[in-house]
mmCIF file of C-alpha atoms in Angstrom:
data_model
loop_
_atom_site.group_PDB
_atom_site.id
_atom_site.type_symbol
_atom_site.label_atom_id
_atom_site.label_comp_id
_atom_site.label_asym_id
_atom_site.label_seq_id
_atom_site.Cartn_x
_atom_site.Cartn_y
_atom_site.Cartn_z
ATOM 1 C CA MET A 1 11.436 10.903 16.167
ATOM 2 C CA ALA A 2 8.851 10.568 13.422
ATOM 3 C CA ILE A 3 7.031 8.019 11.301
ATOM 4 C CA GLY A 4 7.898 8.094 7.620
ATOM 5 C CA VAL A 5 5.407 7.233 4.887
ATOM 6 C CA PHE A 6 6.810 6.417 1.450
ATOM 7 C CA ASP A 7 5.133 6.014 -1.932
ATOM 8 C CA SER A 8 6.080 6.382 -5.561
ATOM 9 C CA GLY A 9 3.684 9.325 -5.775
ATOM 10 C CA VAL A 10 0.514 10.749 -4.269
ATOM 11 C CA GLY A 11 -1.299 7.439 -3.734
ATOM 12 C CA GLY A 12 0.269 6.933 -0.343
ATOM 13 C CA LEU A 13 -1.521 10.045 0.856
ATOM 14 C CA THR A 14 -4.579 7.810 1.270
ATOM 15 C CA VAL A 15 -2.682 5.857 3.939
ATOM 16 C CA HIS A 16 -1.058 8.991 5.310
ATOM 17 C CA ARG A 17 -4.460 10.634 5.771
ATOM 18 C CA ARG A 18 -5.677 7.712 7.864
ATOM 19 C CA LEU A 19 -2.499 7.781 9.987
ATOM 20 C CA VAL A 20 -2.971 11.509 10.599
ATOM 21 C CA ASP A 21 -6.519 10.781 11.771
ATOM 22 C CA ARG A 22 -5.454 7.847 13.951
ATOM 23 C CA PHE A 23 -2.327 9.456 15.447
ATOM 24 C CA PRO A 24 -3.065 13.202 15.584
ATOM 25 C CA GLN A 25 -0.131 13.934 17.930
ATOM 26 C CA ALA A 26 2.411 11.928 15.926
ATOM 27 C CA ASP A 27 5.120 13.497 13.768
ATOM 28 C CA LEU A 28 4.606 12.242 10.218
ATOM 29 C CA ILE A 29 6.861 12.778 7.205
ATOM 30 C CA TYR A 30 5.578 11.861 3.745
ATOM 31 C CA LEU A 31 7.916 11.252 0.803
ATOM 32 C CA ALA A 32 6.654 10.884 -2.767
ATOM 33 C CA ASP A 33 9.163 9.618 -5.318
ATOM 34 C CA GLN A 34 7.497 11.565 -8.100
ATOM 35 C CA ALA A 35 10.725 11.750 -10.096
ATOM 36 C CA ASN A 36 10.362 8.001 -10.713
ATOM 37 C CA THR A 37 6.622 7.365 -10.513
ATOM 38 C CA PRO A 38 4.910 5.058 -11.301
ATOM 39 C CA TYR A 39 6.653 1.934 -10.019
ATOM 40 C CA GLY A 40 4.096 -0.527 -11.402
ATOM 41 C CA GLY A 41 5.740 -0.930 -14.792
ATOM 42 C CA ARG A 42 9.348 -1.104 -13.550
ATOM 43 C CA GLU A 43 11.549 -4.177 -13.134
ATOM 44 C CA GLY A 44 12.076 -5.761 -9.722
ATOM 45 C CA GLU A 45 15.675 -4.678 -9.076
ATOM 46 C CA GLU A 46 14.877 -1.089 -9.963
ATOM 47 C CA ILE A 47 11.914 -1.109 -7.557
ATOM 48 C CA VAL A 48 14.163 -2.461 -4.780
ATOM 49 C CA ASP A 49 16.786 0.238 -5.397
ATOM 50 C CA LEU A 50 14.260 3.084 -5.506
ATOM 51 C CA THR A 51 12.484 1.866 -2.385
ATOM 52 C CA ARG A 52 15.760 1.570 -0.475
ATOM 53 C CA ALA A 53 16.703 5.123 -1.479
ATOM 54 C CA GLY A 54 13.347 6.412 -0.261
ATOM 55 C CA CYS A 55 13.693 4.641 3.084
ATOM 56 C CA GLU A 56 17.221 6.005 3.553
ATOM 57 C CA ALA A 57 15.996 9.535 2.835
ATOM 58 C CA LEU A 58 13.343 9.189 5.545
ATOM 59 C CA PHE A 59 15.793 7.646 8.019
ATOM 60 C CA ASP A 60 18.040 10.653 7.365
ATOM 61 C CA ARG A 61 15.098 12.844 8.405
ATOM 62 C CA ASP A 62 15.036 11.132 11.826
ATOM 63 C CA CYS A 63 12.318 8.607 11.047
ATOM 64 C CA ASP A 64 12.927 5.316 12.860
ATOM 65 C CA LEU A 65 9.933 3.607 11.282
ATOM 66 C CA VAL A 66 8.922 3.794 7.618
ATOM 67 C CA VAL A 67 5.609 2.596 6.230
ATOM 68 C CA LEU A 68 5.711 1.636 2.544
ATOM 69 C CA ALA A 69 2.332 3.001 1.446
ATOM 70 C CA CYS A 70 2.842 1.377 -1.949
ATOM 71 C CA ASN A 71 1.730 -2.119 -2.923
ATOM 72 C CA THR A 72 4.394 -2.448 -5.592
ATOM 73 C CA ALA A 73 7.212 -1.559 -3.174
ATOM 74 C CA SER A 74 5.684 -3.730 -0.432
ATOM 75 C CA GLY A 75 5.205 -6.724 -2.714
ATOM 76 C CA VAL A 76 8.472 -6.543 -4.639
ATOM 77 C CA ALA A 77 11.028 -4.847 -2.361
ATOM 78 C CA LEU A 78 10.044 -5.141 1.313
ATOM 79 C CA ARG A 79 11.220 -8.683 2.051
ATOM 80 C CA ARG A 80 14.516 -8.094 0.252
ATOM 81 C CA LEU A 81 15.150 -4.918 2.226
ATOM 82 C CA GLN A 82 14.244 -6.532 5.547
ATOM 83 C CA GLN A 83 16.462 -9.547 4.944
ATOM 84 C CA THR A 84 19.490 -8.187 3.095
ATOM 85 C CA TRP A 85 19.746 -4.441 3.727
ATOM 86 C CA LEU A 86 18.257 -3.449 7.086
ATOM 87 C CA PRO A 87 20.476 -5.669 9.289
ATOM 88 C CA GLY A 88 23.639 -4.053 7.909
ATOM 89 C CA TYR A 89 22.127 -0.573 7.986
ATOM 90 C CA ARG A 90 21.166 -0.935 11.661
ATOM 91 C CA LYS A 91 24.657 -2.120 12.515
ATOM 92 C CA GLU A 92 26.347 0.667 10.544
ATOM 93 C CA LYS A 93 24.159 3.444 11.964
ATOM 94 C CA GLN A 94 23.696 1.846 15.398
ATOM 95 C CA ARG A 95 19.981 2.614 15.231
ATOM 96 C CA SER A 96 16.777 0.653 15.721
ATOM 97 C CA VAL A 97 14.971 1.244 12.443
ATOM 98 C CA ASN A 98 12.400 -0.781 10.566
ATOM 99 C CA VAL A 99 10.332 -0.772 7.385
ATOM 100 C CA LEU A 100 6.729 -1.999 7.316
ATOM 101 C CA GLY A 101 4.453 -2.632 4.357
ATOM 102 C CA ILE A 102 0.744 -2.522 3.608
ATOM 103 C CA ILE A 103 0.203 -5.943 2.052
ATOM 104 C CA VAL A 104 0.395 -7.923 5.313
ATOM 105 C CA PRO A 105 -2.359 -5.914 7.051
ATOM 106 C CA THR A 106 -4.455 -6.022 3.871
ATOM 107 C CA ILE A 107 -4.228 -9.806 3.717
ATOM 108 C CA GLU A 108 -5.075 -10.032 7.413
ATOM 109 C CA ALA A 109 -8.163 -7.895 6.747
ATOM 110 C CA ALA A 110 -9.127 -9.969 3.697
ATOM 111 C CA THR A 111 -8.790 -13.326 5.461
ATOM 112 C CA GLY A 112 -9.806 -12.341 8.981
ATOM 113 C CA LEU A 113 -6.734 -14.226 10.168
ATOM 114 C CA PRO A 114 -3.343 -13.204 11.611
ATOM 115 C CA TRP A 115 -0.355 -13.278 9.275
ATOM 116 C CA GLU A 116 1.207 -16.161 11.216
ATOM 117 C CA HIS A 117 -1.758 -18.444 10.489
ATOM 118 C CA GLU A 118 -1.436 -21.066 7.757
ATOM 119 C CA ALA A 119 -4.354 -23.348 6.953
ATOM 120 C CA GLU A 120 -4.022 -27.094 7.130
ATOM 121 C CA ARG A 121 -4.224 -28.440 3.580
ATOM 122 C CA ARG A 122 -6.924 -31.104 3.752
ATOM 123 C CA GLY A 123 -8.032 -31.202 0.145
ATOM 124 C CA ASP A 124 -11.666 -31.038 1.214
ATOM 125 C CA LYS A 125 -14.153 -29.867 -1.380
ATOM 126 C CA VAL A 126 -15.073 -26.219 -0.836
ATOM 127 C CA GLU A 127 -18.820 -25.838 -1.049
ATOM 128 C CA LYS A 128 -18.872 -22.076 -1.635
ATOM 129 C CA LEU A 129 -16.014 -19.919 -2.855
ATOM 130 C CA ASP A 130 -15.623 -16.290 -1.834
ATOM 131 C CA VAL A 131 -14.408 -14.610 -5.024
ATOM 132 C CA LEU A 132 -12.032 -11.732 -4.286
ATOM 133 C CA ALA A 133 -10.925 -9.279 -6.987
ATOM 134 C CA VAL A 134 -7.644 -7.397 -6.595
ATOM 135 C CA PHE A 135 -7.156 -4.307 -8.741
ATOM 136 C CA ALA A 136 -3.420 -3.633 -8.859
ATOM 137 C CA THR A 137 -0.448 -2.339 -10.805
ATOM 138 C CA PRO A 138 1.155 -4.753 -13.290
ATOM 139 C CA ALA A 139 4.148 -5.350 -10.966
ATOM 140 C CA THR A 140 1.909 -6.243 -8.017
ATOM 141 C CA ALA A 141 -0.221 -8.495 -10.214
ATOM 142 C CA ARG A 142 2.897 -10.243 -11.576
ATOM 143 C CA SER A 143 4.142 -10.924 -8.063
ATOM 144 C CA ARG A 144 0.922 -12.894 -7.304
ATOM 145 C CA VAL A 145 1.454 -11.960 -3.662
ATOM 146 C CA TYR A 146 -2.264 -11.779 -2.914
ATOM 147 C CA GLU A 147 -3.039 -15.099 -4.593
ATOM 148 C CA ILE A 148 -0.164 -16.886 -2.847
ATOM 149 C CA GLU A 149 -0.552 -15.479 0.654
ATOM 150 C CA ILE A 150 -4.352 -15.656 0.822
ATOM 151 C CA ASP A 151 -4.341 -19.235 -0.462
ATOM 152 C CA LYS A 152 -1.980 -20.187 2.381
ATOM 153 C CA ARG A 153 -4.596 -19.078 4.879
ATOM 154 C CA ARG A 154 -8.007 -19.616 3.310
ATOM 155 C CA GLN A 155 -8.978 -22.395 0.896
ATOM 156 C CA ASP A 156 -12.436 -20.923 0.468
ATOM 157 C CA VAL A 157 -11.239 -17.642 -1.079
ATOM 158 C CA ALA A 158 -10.456 -17.490 -4.797
ATOM 159 C CA VAL A 159 -8.308 -14.474 -5.724
ATOM 160 C CA PHE A 160 -8.231 -12.885 -9.171
ATOM 161 C CA SER A 161 -5.903 -9.957 -9.904
ATOM 162 C CA GLU A 162 -6.620 -7.350 -12.548
ATOM 163 C CA PRO A 163 -3.549 -5.366 -13.678
ATOM 164 C CA CYS A 164 -4.406 -1.717 -14.342
ATOM 165 C CA PRO A 165 -1.372 -0.405 -16.242
ATOM 166 C CA ASP A 166 -2.410 3.222 -16.673
ATOM 167 C CA LEU A 167 -4.670 4.012 -13.727
ATOM 168 C CA ALA A 168 -2.040 5.092 -11.169
ATOM 169 C CA ARG A 169 -0.314 7.268 -13.762
ATOM 170 C CA MET A 170 -3.629 8.929 -14.656
ATOM 171 C CA ILE A 171 -4.451 9.615 -10.995
ATOM 172 C CA GLU A 172 -0.937 10.959 -10.460
ATOM 173 C CA ALA A 173 -1.426 13.337 -13.387
ATOM 174 C CA GLY A 174 -4.843 14.545 -12.172
ATOM 175 C CA ALA A 175 -6.934 13.074 -15.009
ATOM 176 C CA GLY A 176 -10.590 14.077 -15.240
ATOM 177 C CA ALA A 177 -13.423 12.174 -13.576
ATOM 178 C CA VAL A 178 -15.023 10.948 -16.818
ATOM 179 C CA GLU A 179 -11.716 9.619 -18.150
ATOM 180 C CA LEU A 180 -10.902 7.884 -14.869
ATOM 181 C CA ALA A 181 -14.375 6.374 -14.519
ATOM 182 C CA THR A 182 -14.185 4.955 -18.047
ATOM 183 C CA VAL A 183 -10.913 3.169 -17.243
ATOM 184 C CA VAL A 184 -12.199 1.865 -13.903
ATOM 185 C CA GLU A 185 -15.379 0.534 -15.534
ATOM 186 C CA ALA A 186 -13.328 -1.252 -18.208
ATOM 187 C CA HIS A 187 -11.188 -3.020 -15.606
ATOM 188 C CA VAL A 188 -14.207 -4.073 -13.538
ATOM 189 C CA LYS A 189 -15.863 -5.442 -16.673
ATOM 190 C CA ALA A 190 -12.664 -7.251 -17.722
ATOM 191 C CA ILE A 191 -12.181 -9.069 -14.422
ATOM 192 C CA SER A 192 -15.878 -9.940 -14.137
ATOM 193 C CA THR A 193 -15.728 -11.439 -17.622
ATOM 194 C CA ARG A 194 -12.603 -13.421 -16.739
ATOM 195 C CA ILE A 195 -14.123 -14.719 -13.498
ATOM 196 C CA GLY A 196 -17.439 -15.467 -15.172
ATOM 197 C CA ARG A 197 -19.420 -13.410 -12.668
ATOM 198 C CA ALA A 198 -19.100 -10.358 -10.462
ATOM 199 C CA PRO A 199 -16.631 -10.647 -7.558
ATOM 200 C CA ASP A 200 -17.972 -10.957 -4.016
ATOM 201 C CA ARG A 201 -15.394 -8.533 -2.574
ATOM 202 C CA ALA A 202 -12.586 -6.360 -3.876
ATOM 203 C CA ILE A 203 -9.207 -5.037 -2.773
ATOM 204 C CA LEU A 204 -7.989 -1.760 -4.212
ATOM 205 C CA GLY A 205 -4.430 -3.053 -4.385
ATOM 206 C CA CYS A 206 -2.794 0.274 -5.198
ATOM 207 C CA THR A 207 -3.066 3.153 -2.769
ATOM 208 C CA HIS A 208 -3.718 5.551 -5.662
ATOM 209 C CA TYR A 209 -7.013 3.746 -6.291
ATOM 210 C CA GLU A 210 -8.451 4.845 -2.946
ATOM 211 C CA MET A 211 -8.750 8.322 -4.468
ATOM 212 C CA VAL A 212 -11.264 6.914 -6.976
ATOM 213 C CA ALA A 213 -12.890 4.379 -4.641
ATOM 214 C CA ASP A 214 -16.302 5.866 -5.398
ATOM 215 C CA MET A 215 -15.772 5.000 -9.082
ATOM 216 C CA PHE A 216 -14.988 1.389 -8.205
ATOM 217 C CA ARG A 217 -18.104 1.226 -6.022
ATOM 218 C CA ALA A 218 -20.190 2.530 -8.911
ATOM 219 C CA ALA A 219 -18.701 0.045 -11.396
ATOM 220 C CA LEU A 220 -18.886 -3.034 -9.157
ATOM 221 C CA LYS A 221 -22.100 -4.882 -8.281
ATOM 222 C CA PRO A 222 -24.053 -2.757 -5.778
ATOM 223 C CA GLY A 223 -23.066 -3.508 -2.197
ATOM 224 C CA THR A 224 -19.726 -5.169 -3.066
ATOM 225 C CA PRO A 225 -17.520 -4.724 0.027
ATOM 226 C CA LEU A 226 -14.178 -2.988 -0.514
ATOM 227 C CA ILE A 227 -11.211 -3.855 1.702
ATOM 228 C CA HIS A 228 -9.577 -0.516 2.443
ATOM 229 C CA GLN A 229 -5.800 -0.587 2.848
ATOM 230 C CA PRO A 230 -5.529 2.713 4.779
ATOM 231 C CA ASP A 231 -7.786 1.394 7.557
ATOM 232 C CA ALA A 232 -5.974 -1.956 7.709
ATOM 233 C CA THR A 233 -2.576 -0.223 7.785
ATOM 234 C CA ALA A 234 -3.568 2.152 10.590
ATOM 235 C CA ASP A 235 -4.868 -0.785 12.653
ATOM 236 C CA ALA A 236 -1.647 -2.725 12.075
ATOM 237 C CA LEU A 237 0.617 0.235 12.921
ATOM 238 C CA GLU A 238 -1.280 0.907 16.143
ATOM 239 C CA ALA A 239 -0.799 -2.730 17.184
ATOM 240 C CA TYR A 240 2.886 -2.657 16.155
ATOM 241 C CA LEU A 241 3.670 0.463 18.182
ATOM 242 C CA ALA A 242 1.966 -1.052 21.225
ATOM 243 C CA LYS A 243 4.243 -4.108 20.974
ATOM 244 C CA HIS A 244 7.422 -2.173 20.141
ATOM 245 C CA PRO A 245 7.900 0.735 22.562
ATOM 246 C CA GLU A 246 11.406 1.271 21.187
ATOM 247 C CA TYR A 247 9.751 3.066 18.261
ATOM 248 C CA THR A 248 8.203 6.430 19.031
ATOM 249 C CA ALA A 249 5.938 8.421 16.765
ATOM 250 C CA GLY A 250 6.798 11.832 18.194
ATOM 251 C CA ASP A 251 4.292 14.090 19.907
ATOM 252 C CA SER A 252 4.367 17.521 18.269
ATOM 253 C CA GLY A 253 1.925 16.793 15.434
ATOM 254 C CA ARG A 254 4.503 17.823 12.823
ATOM 255 C CA ARG A 255 3.527 17.264 9.169
ATOM 256 C CA VAL A 256 6.114 17.355 6.370
ATOM 257 C CA PHE A 257 5.402 16.565 2.713
ATOM 258 C CA LEU A 258 8.399 15.905 0.451
ATOM 259 C CA THR A 259 8.845 14.999 -3.199
ATOM 260 C CA THR A 260 11.756 13.936 -5.380
ATOM 261 C CA GLY A 261 9.927 15.557 -8.276
ATOM 262 C CA LYS A 262 8.699 19.100 -8.796
ATOM 263 C CA PRO A 263 7.785 20.789 -5.501
ATOM 264 C CA GLY A 264 4.698 22.908 -5.052
ATOM 265 C CA ALA A 265 0.920 22.631 -4.886
ATOM 266 C CA GLN A 266 -0.758 19.368 -5.850
ATOM 267 C CA HIS A 267 -3.550 19.019 -8.390
ATOM 268 C CA THR A 268 -7.283 19.234 -7.744
ATOM 269 C CA LEU A 269 -7.874 15.487 -7.359
ATOM 270 C CA VAL A 270 -5.304 15.282 -4.547
ATOM 271 C CA GLU A 271 -6.582 18.397 -2.806
ATOM 272 C CA THR A 272 -10.194 17.210 -3.069
ATOM 273 C CA PHE A 273 -9.240 13.914 -1.457
ATOM 274 C CA TRP A 274 -7.056 15.550 1.204
ATOM 275 C CA GLY A 275 -9.709 18.142 1.998
ATOM 276 C CA ALA A 276 -7.394 21.149 1.852
ATOM 277 C CA PRO A 277 -4.643 22.676 -0.327
ATOM 278 C CA LEU A 278 -1.485 20.587 -0.168
ATOM 279 C CA SER A 279 2.040 21.566 -1.187
ATOM 280 C CA PHE A 280 5.179 19.410 -1.360
ATOM 281 C CA GLU A 281 8.716 20.522 -0.492
ATOM 282 C CA GLN A 282 11.809 19.372 -2.362
ATOM 283 C CA ALA A 283 13.248 16.203 -0.797
#
């Protein structure tokens, strides 16, 4: 058996890299839906359909557990798939399979609270707000998942999302550092202007953005903490596997990289992040 990691493109490699580091003996299969990337500008039903197809492709490759290393898929499609598709799929295939996302562990990391926790609504005046910026795709920003779920748990955290319509596409295409930095700086300036001051913390709410995390650090106020989704996801998966022994990660250290798009070597930005040449096979 293996763990599948799914993303619309190369952004999920940031999560995949952390899982490789955390579970060196595990069998990991990565699938990039590069034929349909990016998901951030697509409508909800289309995102659900594409995410379901990606999960099925990984289940067909003997993955019992799939991690959606994509905020857009996690925010828009995950609940629908868990509630309306997976029960029937398990029954039809007579298999224990599941799909996990990256938003839940990110919110747990941002709030310091378990997902099950909901704050008692007292209406007390909050003396000091912790202002949290979320840089995300337009679809994730429209879903308001971070605003809604963090507010349920912490009344002292104010969340502001900044949609970045072109950034994931540019990273996917291997845009140059100067061009990427200019876009990142513009989004940091825009959200700071909207808030009225610099944010106290930030979430890179698209896994592509981890590849340019240094640019966000440079654009934000010095010392602004970043909540890293790959770390939060690896922590959450480790805890999940400990509680669910029915799911095994394999033990041969197998690595497979698949794409629905054009197979072959990835561009320099991806290889620089990964730390070695990386080539995708046809899905």
